[in-house]
Coordinates of C-alpha atoms in Angstrom, one line a residue:
M1 CA 1.8 216.6 169.1
T2 CA 3.3 219.9 168.0
I3 CA 6.4 221.6 169.8
S4 CA 5.6 222.8 173.3
P5 CA 5.9 225.3 174.7
Y6 CA 6.4 227.5 171.7
G7 CA 7.2 231.2 172.1
V8 CA 9.9 233.8 171.9
V9 CA 12.6 235.0 174.2
T10 CA 14.0 238.4 173.8
G11 CA 17.2 240.0 175.4
R12 CA 20.6 241.3 174.3
A13 CA 23.4 239.1 172.8
T14 CA 26.1 238.5 175.3
G15 CA 28.0 235.5 173.7
K16 CA 28.4 232.8 171.2
H17 CA 30.1 229.6 170.5
R18 CA 30.7 227.7 167.3
E19 CA 30.5 224.0 167.2
P20 CA 32.6 222.3 164.5
G21 CA 30.6 220.9 161.5
T22 CA 32.2 217.5 162.0
S23 CA 30.6 217.2 165.5
D24 CA 27.5 215.1 166.2
K25 CA 24.4 217.3 165.4
P26 CA 26.4 220.6 165.4
H27 CA 24.7 223.9 166.5
F28 CA 25.7 227.6 166.7
Q29 CA 25.2 228.7 170.3
L30 CA 23.9 232.2 170.8
F31 CA 23.5 233.5 174.4
I32 CA 21.2 236.5 175.5
E33 CA 20.4 238.1 178.7
D34 CA 17.1 239.8 179.5
N35 CA 16.7 243.0 181.4
A36 CA 16.2 240.9 184.6
G37 CA 19.6 239.5 184.2
T38 CA 18.3 235.9 183.3
R39 CA 20.6 234.3 180.6
Y40 CA 19.2 232.1 178.0
Q41 CA 20.8 229.6 175.5
V42 CA 19.7 229.5 171.9
P43 CA 21.2 226.6 170.1
V44 CA 20.7 226.9 166.3
N45 CA 20.9 223.7 164.1
V46 CA 23.5 224.2 161.3
L47 CA 23.1 220.5 159.9
S48 CA 20.2 218.3 159.7
D49 CA 20.0 214.7 160.8
T50 CA 18.0 213.9 157.8
P51 CA 19.5 214.1 154.1
P52 CA 20.1 216.1 152.4
S53 CA 21.9 217.5 155.5
Q54 CA 22.7 221.1 154.5
V55 CA 20.5 223.7 155.9
L56 CA 18.5 226.4 153.7
F57 CA 19.3 229.7 155.1
L58 CA 18.0 233.4 154.4
A59 CA 19.1 236.6 156.0
D60 CA 16.8 239.5 155.2
D61 CA 18.8 242.7 156.0
D62 CA 15.7 244.9 155.8
F63 CA 13.0 242.8 157.2
R64 CA 9.6 244.6 157.1
H65 CA 6.6 242.6 158.2
P66 CA 3.5 243.3 160.4
V67 CA 4.8 240.6 163.1
T68 CA 7.3 243.0 164.3
D69 CA 4.4 245.1 165.8
L70 CA 3.2 242.1 167.7
L71 CA 6.4 241.4 169.6
P72 CA 6.7 241.7 173.2
P73 CA 8.9 244.7 174.7
A74 CA 12.7 244.3 173.9
G75 CA 14.6 242.5 176.6
S76 CA 11.5 241.1 178.6
G77 CA 12.6 237.5 178.5
W78 CA 10.5 234.5 177.6
H79 CA 7.0 234.8 176.3
P80 CA 4.7 231.9 175.4
L81 CA 2.9 232.4 172.0
A82 CA -0.3 231.0 170.9
S83 CA 0.0 229.0 167.6
H84 CA -2.4 231.1 165.5
A85 CA -2.1 234.3 163.4
G86 CA -2.1 237.6 165.2
T87 CA 0.0 236.6 168.2
G88 CA 3.6 237.2 167.0
A89 CA 3.9 233.5 166.1
L90 CA 5.7 232.6 163.0
D91 CA 4.6 230.7 160.0
Y92 CA 6.9 230.3 156.9
V93 CA 4.0 229.1 154.8
R94 CA 1.0 231.2 155.9
G95 CA 2.7 234.2 157.2
N96 CA 4.6 235.2 154.1
L97 CA 7.6 236.3 156.1
F98 CA 9.8 236.0 153.0
D99 CA 10.1 234.6 149.6
P100 CA 11.4 231.0 149.9
T101 CA 13.1 231.1 146.5
R102 CA 15.7 233.5 148.2
M103 CA 16.9 230.7 150.5
R104 CA 20.3 229.1 149.8
V105 CA 21.8 225.9 151.0
L106 CA 25.0 226.5 153.0
P107 CA 27.4 224.0 154.6
P108 CA 27.7 224.2 158.3
D109 CA 31.3 224.9 158.9
V110 CA 34.1 224.9 156.4
Q111 CA 37.5 226.8 155.9
G112 CA 37.5 230.3 154.6
V113 CA 35.4 233.4 155.4
D114 CA 31.7 234.2 154.8
N115 CA 31.1 230.9 153.1
D116 CA 29.2 228.7 155.6
L117 CA 26.2 229.0 157.8
E118 CA 28.2 229.6 161.0
D119 CA 29.9 232.4 159.4
F120 CA 26.6 234.2 158.6
L121 CA 25.1 233.5 162.1
E122 CA 28.3 234.8 163.6
H123 CA 28.3 237.9 161.6
Y124 CA 25.0 239.0 162.9
T125 CA 25.5 238.0 166.5
D126 CA 28.9 239.8 166.6
R127 CA 27.1 243.0 165.5
A128 CA 24.5 242.5 168.2
I129 CA 27.2 241.9 170.9
A130 CA 29.0 245.1 169.9
D131 CA 26.0 247.2 170.2
P132 CA 24.0 246.5 173.6
T133 CA 20.9 248.5 172.3
V134 CA 20.3 245.7 169.7
A135 CA 17.4 243.5 170.7
V136 CA 17.4 239.8 169.7
Y137 CA 14.1 237.8 169.4
A138 CA 14.6 234.0 169.3
F139 CA 11.5 231.9 168.2
G140 CA 11.2 228.2 168.7
Q141 CA 10.4 225.7 171.6
G142 CA 11.5 226.7 175.0
F143 CA 13.6 224.4 177.5
G144 CA 14.7 224.7 181.0
R145 CA 12.9 226.8 183.6
V146 CA 10.4 227.8 180.7
S147 CA 9.6 224.2 180.0
V148 CA 8.4 220.9 181.6
L149 CA 10.6 218.9 179.1
R150 CA 13.1 217.8 181.5
R151 CA 14.5 215.2 179.2
I152 CA 15.5 218.0 176.9
V153 CA 17.1 219.9 179.6
R154 CA 19.3 217.0 180.7
F155 CA 20.3 216.3 177.2
L156 CA 21.4 220.0 176.5
A157 CA 23.0 220.2 179.9
R158 CA 25.2 217.3 179.0
R159 CA 26.2 218.7 175.6
H160 CA 26.8 222.4 176.6
T161 CA 28.6 224.2 179.4
H162 CA 25.7 226.8 179.9
Q163 CA 22.7 225.4 181.8
G164 CA 19.4 227.1 182.2
P165 CA 16.5 228.3 180.3
G166 CA 16.6 228.6 176.6
V167 CA 15.0 228.2 173.2
H168 CA 15.8 225.6 170.4
D169 CA 14.1 224.6 167.2
I170 CA 15.2 227.9 165.5
H171 CA 13.9 226.7 162.1
M172 CA 10.7 225.8 160.3
N173 CA 8.7 223.2 162.2
Q174 CA 6.2 221.8 159.8
G175 CA 6.2 219.6 156.7
N176 CA 8.7 217.1 158.2
G177 CA 9.1 213.8 157.1
V178 CA 8.1 210.6 159.0
K179 CA 10.9 210.8 161.7
H180 CA 9.9 214.3 162.8
R181 CA 6.2 214.3 161.8
P182 CA 5.1 214.6 165.5
D183 CA 6.7 217.9 165.7
D184 CA 4.5 219.3 162.8
G185 CA 2.3 222.2 163.5
V186 CA 1.1 225.6 162.1
W187 CA 2.1 229.1 163.4
Q188 CA 5.1 227.5 165.5
D189 CA 8.2 228.2 163.2
G190 CA 11.4 229.2 164.6
G191 CA 13.7 232.0 163.6
L192 CA 16.0 234.9 164.7
L193 CA 15.0 238.7 164.5
F194 CA 17.6 241.4 165.3
H195 CA 16.3 245.0 165.9
F196 CA 18.7 247.8 165.4
P197 CA 17.0 250.7 166.8
A198 CA 19.6 253.4 165.8
E199 CA 19.3 252.3 162.2
H200 CA 15.4 251.7 162.4
R201 CA 15.9 248.3 161.0
W202 CA 15.1 244.8 161.6
V203 CA 17.1 241.8 160.4
G204 CA 15.3 238.4 160.0
I205 CA 17.2 235.0 159.9
F206 CA 15.2 232.1 158.8
L207 CA 16.3 228.5 158.4
A208 CA 14.6 225.2 157.1
F209 CA 15.6 221.7 156.2
Q210 CA 15.8 220.5 152.7
S211 CA 13.7 217.4 153.7
Q212 CA 10.7 219.7 154.6
S213 CA 7.8 220.2 152.6
W214 CA 6.6 223.8 151.8
H215 CA 2.9 222.7 151.3
T216 CA 1.4 221.7 154.5
D217 CA -2.3 221.2 155.7
D218 CA -3.9 222.8 158.8
Q219 CA -1.9 220.6 161.2
G220 CA 1.3 221.4 159.5
H221 CA 1.7 217.9 157.8
S222 CA 3.2 217.7 154.4
I223 CA 0.7 217.6 151.3
G224 CA 3.4 217.4 148.8
P225 CA 6.9 216.2 148.3
P226 CA 10.0 218.4 149.4
S227 CA 11.2 220.6 146.6
P228 CA 14.0 223.0 146.4
P229 CA 12.5 226.4 146.9
R230 CA 14.4 227.9 144.0
E231 CA 12.6 225.5 141.8
R232 CA 9.1 226.7 142.8
V233 CA 8.7 229.7 140.5
A234 CA 5.1 231.0 140.8
P235 CA 3.3 231.3 137.5
V236 CA 0.6 233.6 138.9
R237 CA 1.7 236.2 141.3
I238 CA 0.3 238.8 143.6
V239 CA 1.6 242.2 142.4
A240 CA -0.6 244.8 144.0
A241 CA -3.2 245.6 146.7
R242 CA -5.5 248.4 147.5
V243 CA -5.9 248.1 151.3
G244 CA -7.1 251.9 152.0
G245 CA -10.4 251.4 153.1
P246 CA -12.4 249.7 156.1
A247 CA -12.4 245.8 155.9
G248 CA -14.8 244.5 153.4
S249 CA -15.2 247.9 151.6
D250 CA -15.7 248.3 147.9
G251 CA -12.4 250.2 147.6
Q252 CA -10.3 247.2 148.4
S253 CA -8.7 245.0 145.7
V254 CA -5.9 242.6 144.8
T255 CA -4.1 242.5 141.5
L256 CA -2.8 239.3 139.9
L257 CA -0.1 238.8 137.2
N258 CA 0.3 235.8 135.0
A259 CA 4.1 235.9 134.6
S260 CA 4.3 232.7 132.7
A261 CA 4.2 231.9 129.0
D262 CA 1.2 230.0 129.1
I263 CA -2.6 230.7 129.6
V264 CA -3.8 229.9 133.2
D265 CA -7.2 228.7 134.0
L266 CA -8.1 230.5 137.3
G267 CA -11.2 228.2 138.0
G268 CA -11.0 227.0 141.5
W269 CA -8.3 229.3 142.7
R270 CA -8.7 231.3 145.9
L271 CA -7.1 234.2 147.7
A272 CA -6.4 233.8 151.6
D273 CA -5.5 236.3 154.1
E274 CA -3.2 235.5 157.3
R275 CA -6.2 234.2 159.3
G276 CA -7.3 231.7 156.7
H277 CA -10.4 233.8 155.2
V278 CA -10.6 233.0 151.5
R279 CA -12.2 234.4 148.5
P280 CA -12.7 232.3 145.3
L281 CA -11.4 233.9 142.1
P282 CA -13.8 234.6 139.4
P283 CA -13.4 231.7 136.8
R284 CA -11.5 232.9 133.8
R285 CA -8.5 232.1 131.6
L286 CA -5.5 234.5 132.2
A287 CA -3.3 235.1 129.2
A288 CA 0.5 235.1 129.4
G289 CA 1.4 238.4 130.7
G290 CA -2.1 239.4 131.6
T291 CA -3.5 240.8 134.9
V292 CA -6.6 240.7 136.7
T293 CA -8.0 242.6 139.5
V294 CA -10.0 240.9 142.2
E295 CA -12.2 243.0 144.5
G296 CA -12.1 242.5 148.3
G297 CA -14.9 241.3 150.5
D298 CA -16.6 238.0 150.0
G299 CA -14.7 236.4 152.9
L300 CA -11.3 238.1 152.3
R301 CA -10.3 240.8 154.8
L302 CA -7.5 243.1 154.2
S303 CA -6.4 245.0 157.3
R304 CA -5.0 248.4 157.4
T305 CA -2.6 247.5 160.4
G306 CA -0.8 245.2 158.1
G307 CA -1.3 241.6 157.0
A308 CA -0.6 238.8 154.6
L309 CA -2.2 237.4 151.3
S310 CA -1.6 234.0 149.8
L311 CA -2.7 232.6 146.4
L312 CA -3.9 229.1 146.4
D313 CA -4.4 226.9 143.5
P314 CA -7.5 224.5 143.0
V315 CA -5.7 221.7 145.1
G316 CA -5.1 224.1 147.9
L317 CA -1.4 224.3 147.4
K318 CA 0.1 227.8 148.2
V319 CA 1.3 229.2 144.6
H320 CA 2.4 232.7 145.8
G321 CA 2.2 235.1 149.0
V322 CA 3.1 238.5 150.1
A323 CA 3.0 240.7 153.2
Y324 CA 2.4 244.3 153.9
T325 CA 3.0 246.6 156.9
D326 CA 0.6 249.5 158.1
E327 CA 3.3 252.0 156.7
Q328 CA 2.6 250.6 153.2
V329 CA -1.2 251.2 153.4
R330 CA -1.4 254.5 155.4
Q331 CA -2.6 256.6 152.6
E332 CA -6.3 255.9 151.8
G333 CA -7.1 255.0 148.2
W334 CA -3.3 254.2 147.2
T335 CA -2.4 250.9 145.8
T336 CA 0.7 249.0 147.4
T337 CA 2.8 247.2 144.9
F338 CA 5.0 244.1 145.6
A339 CA 8.2 243.3 144.1

């Protein structure tokens, strides 16, 4: 089974609570309230029950991704999301929300300033509490009045003073080991998004467990051993795309770079968009430092409203991925480059 119900709750931040890292299954508690006055509890895991226990964390202070155009109105409360592309659902592997190599391992709660996971979560929460115009979006599994999982409700009510609806599993929810394999699924990952309207800026907070695999099948199950994201350097990368024409037009293309020091045989490699449409790469040997431009079409659809592109090796493992917004492809005929 996957996590259910999966969705997002949006409101303004009204409170917080830190649990000591020495406690049993510690969480950082975020409280938000929607426009109707309904309060929600958002417990965020800061330690895993599966070793290695410290959590992988990334805060993107300038998050730009087409998913922000798919979200419900700020402050509108709980919204269930269908677990597939184009609904506003998150998928760390297929959605190319961020570069996993940027994630870092953080302890849950230690002495000092800005040196643990709860410190960083508190930093963004405090900013949101201080400015009531900031909208918070929490993705994960609903509980309480948004869920029929009464056992979870009773468990959380015993642990925390606030009782009522909320969202948990604010982390990657695929590629789990045996213990949590039943929770695997695609397009059902958790996370936090903060929208600062006065700054025209989004902040994305993403969390994962070190025991999770970053290669998953269509059910979200691991198809490779866990590996620290920092060790997963892509030999071939997507460096540019031209998305300026209608889907399937001759003017669309994707440019790849072999950043490694070795020749790479691209036979059997494929490009895939966020909806799973694929285009096989022309079989060729790409020299070290060399580039190749692949025309669009042949199954690959590049949308002018924003999207994601992934590069898959012959085994089907994701090698690299990028995302682009509609702002990046507004000018027809221009090529969008990726850092």
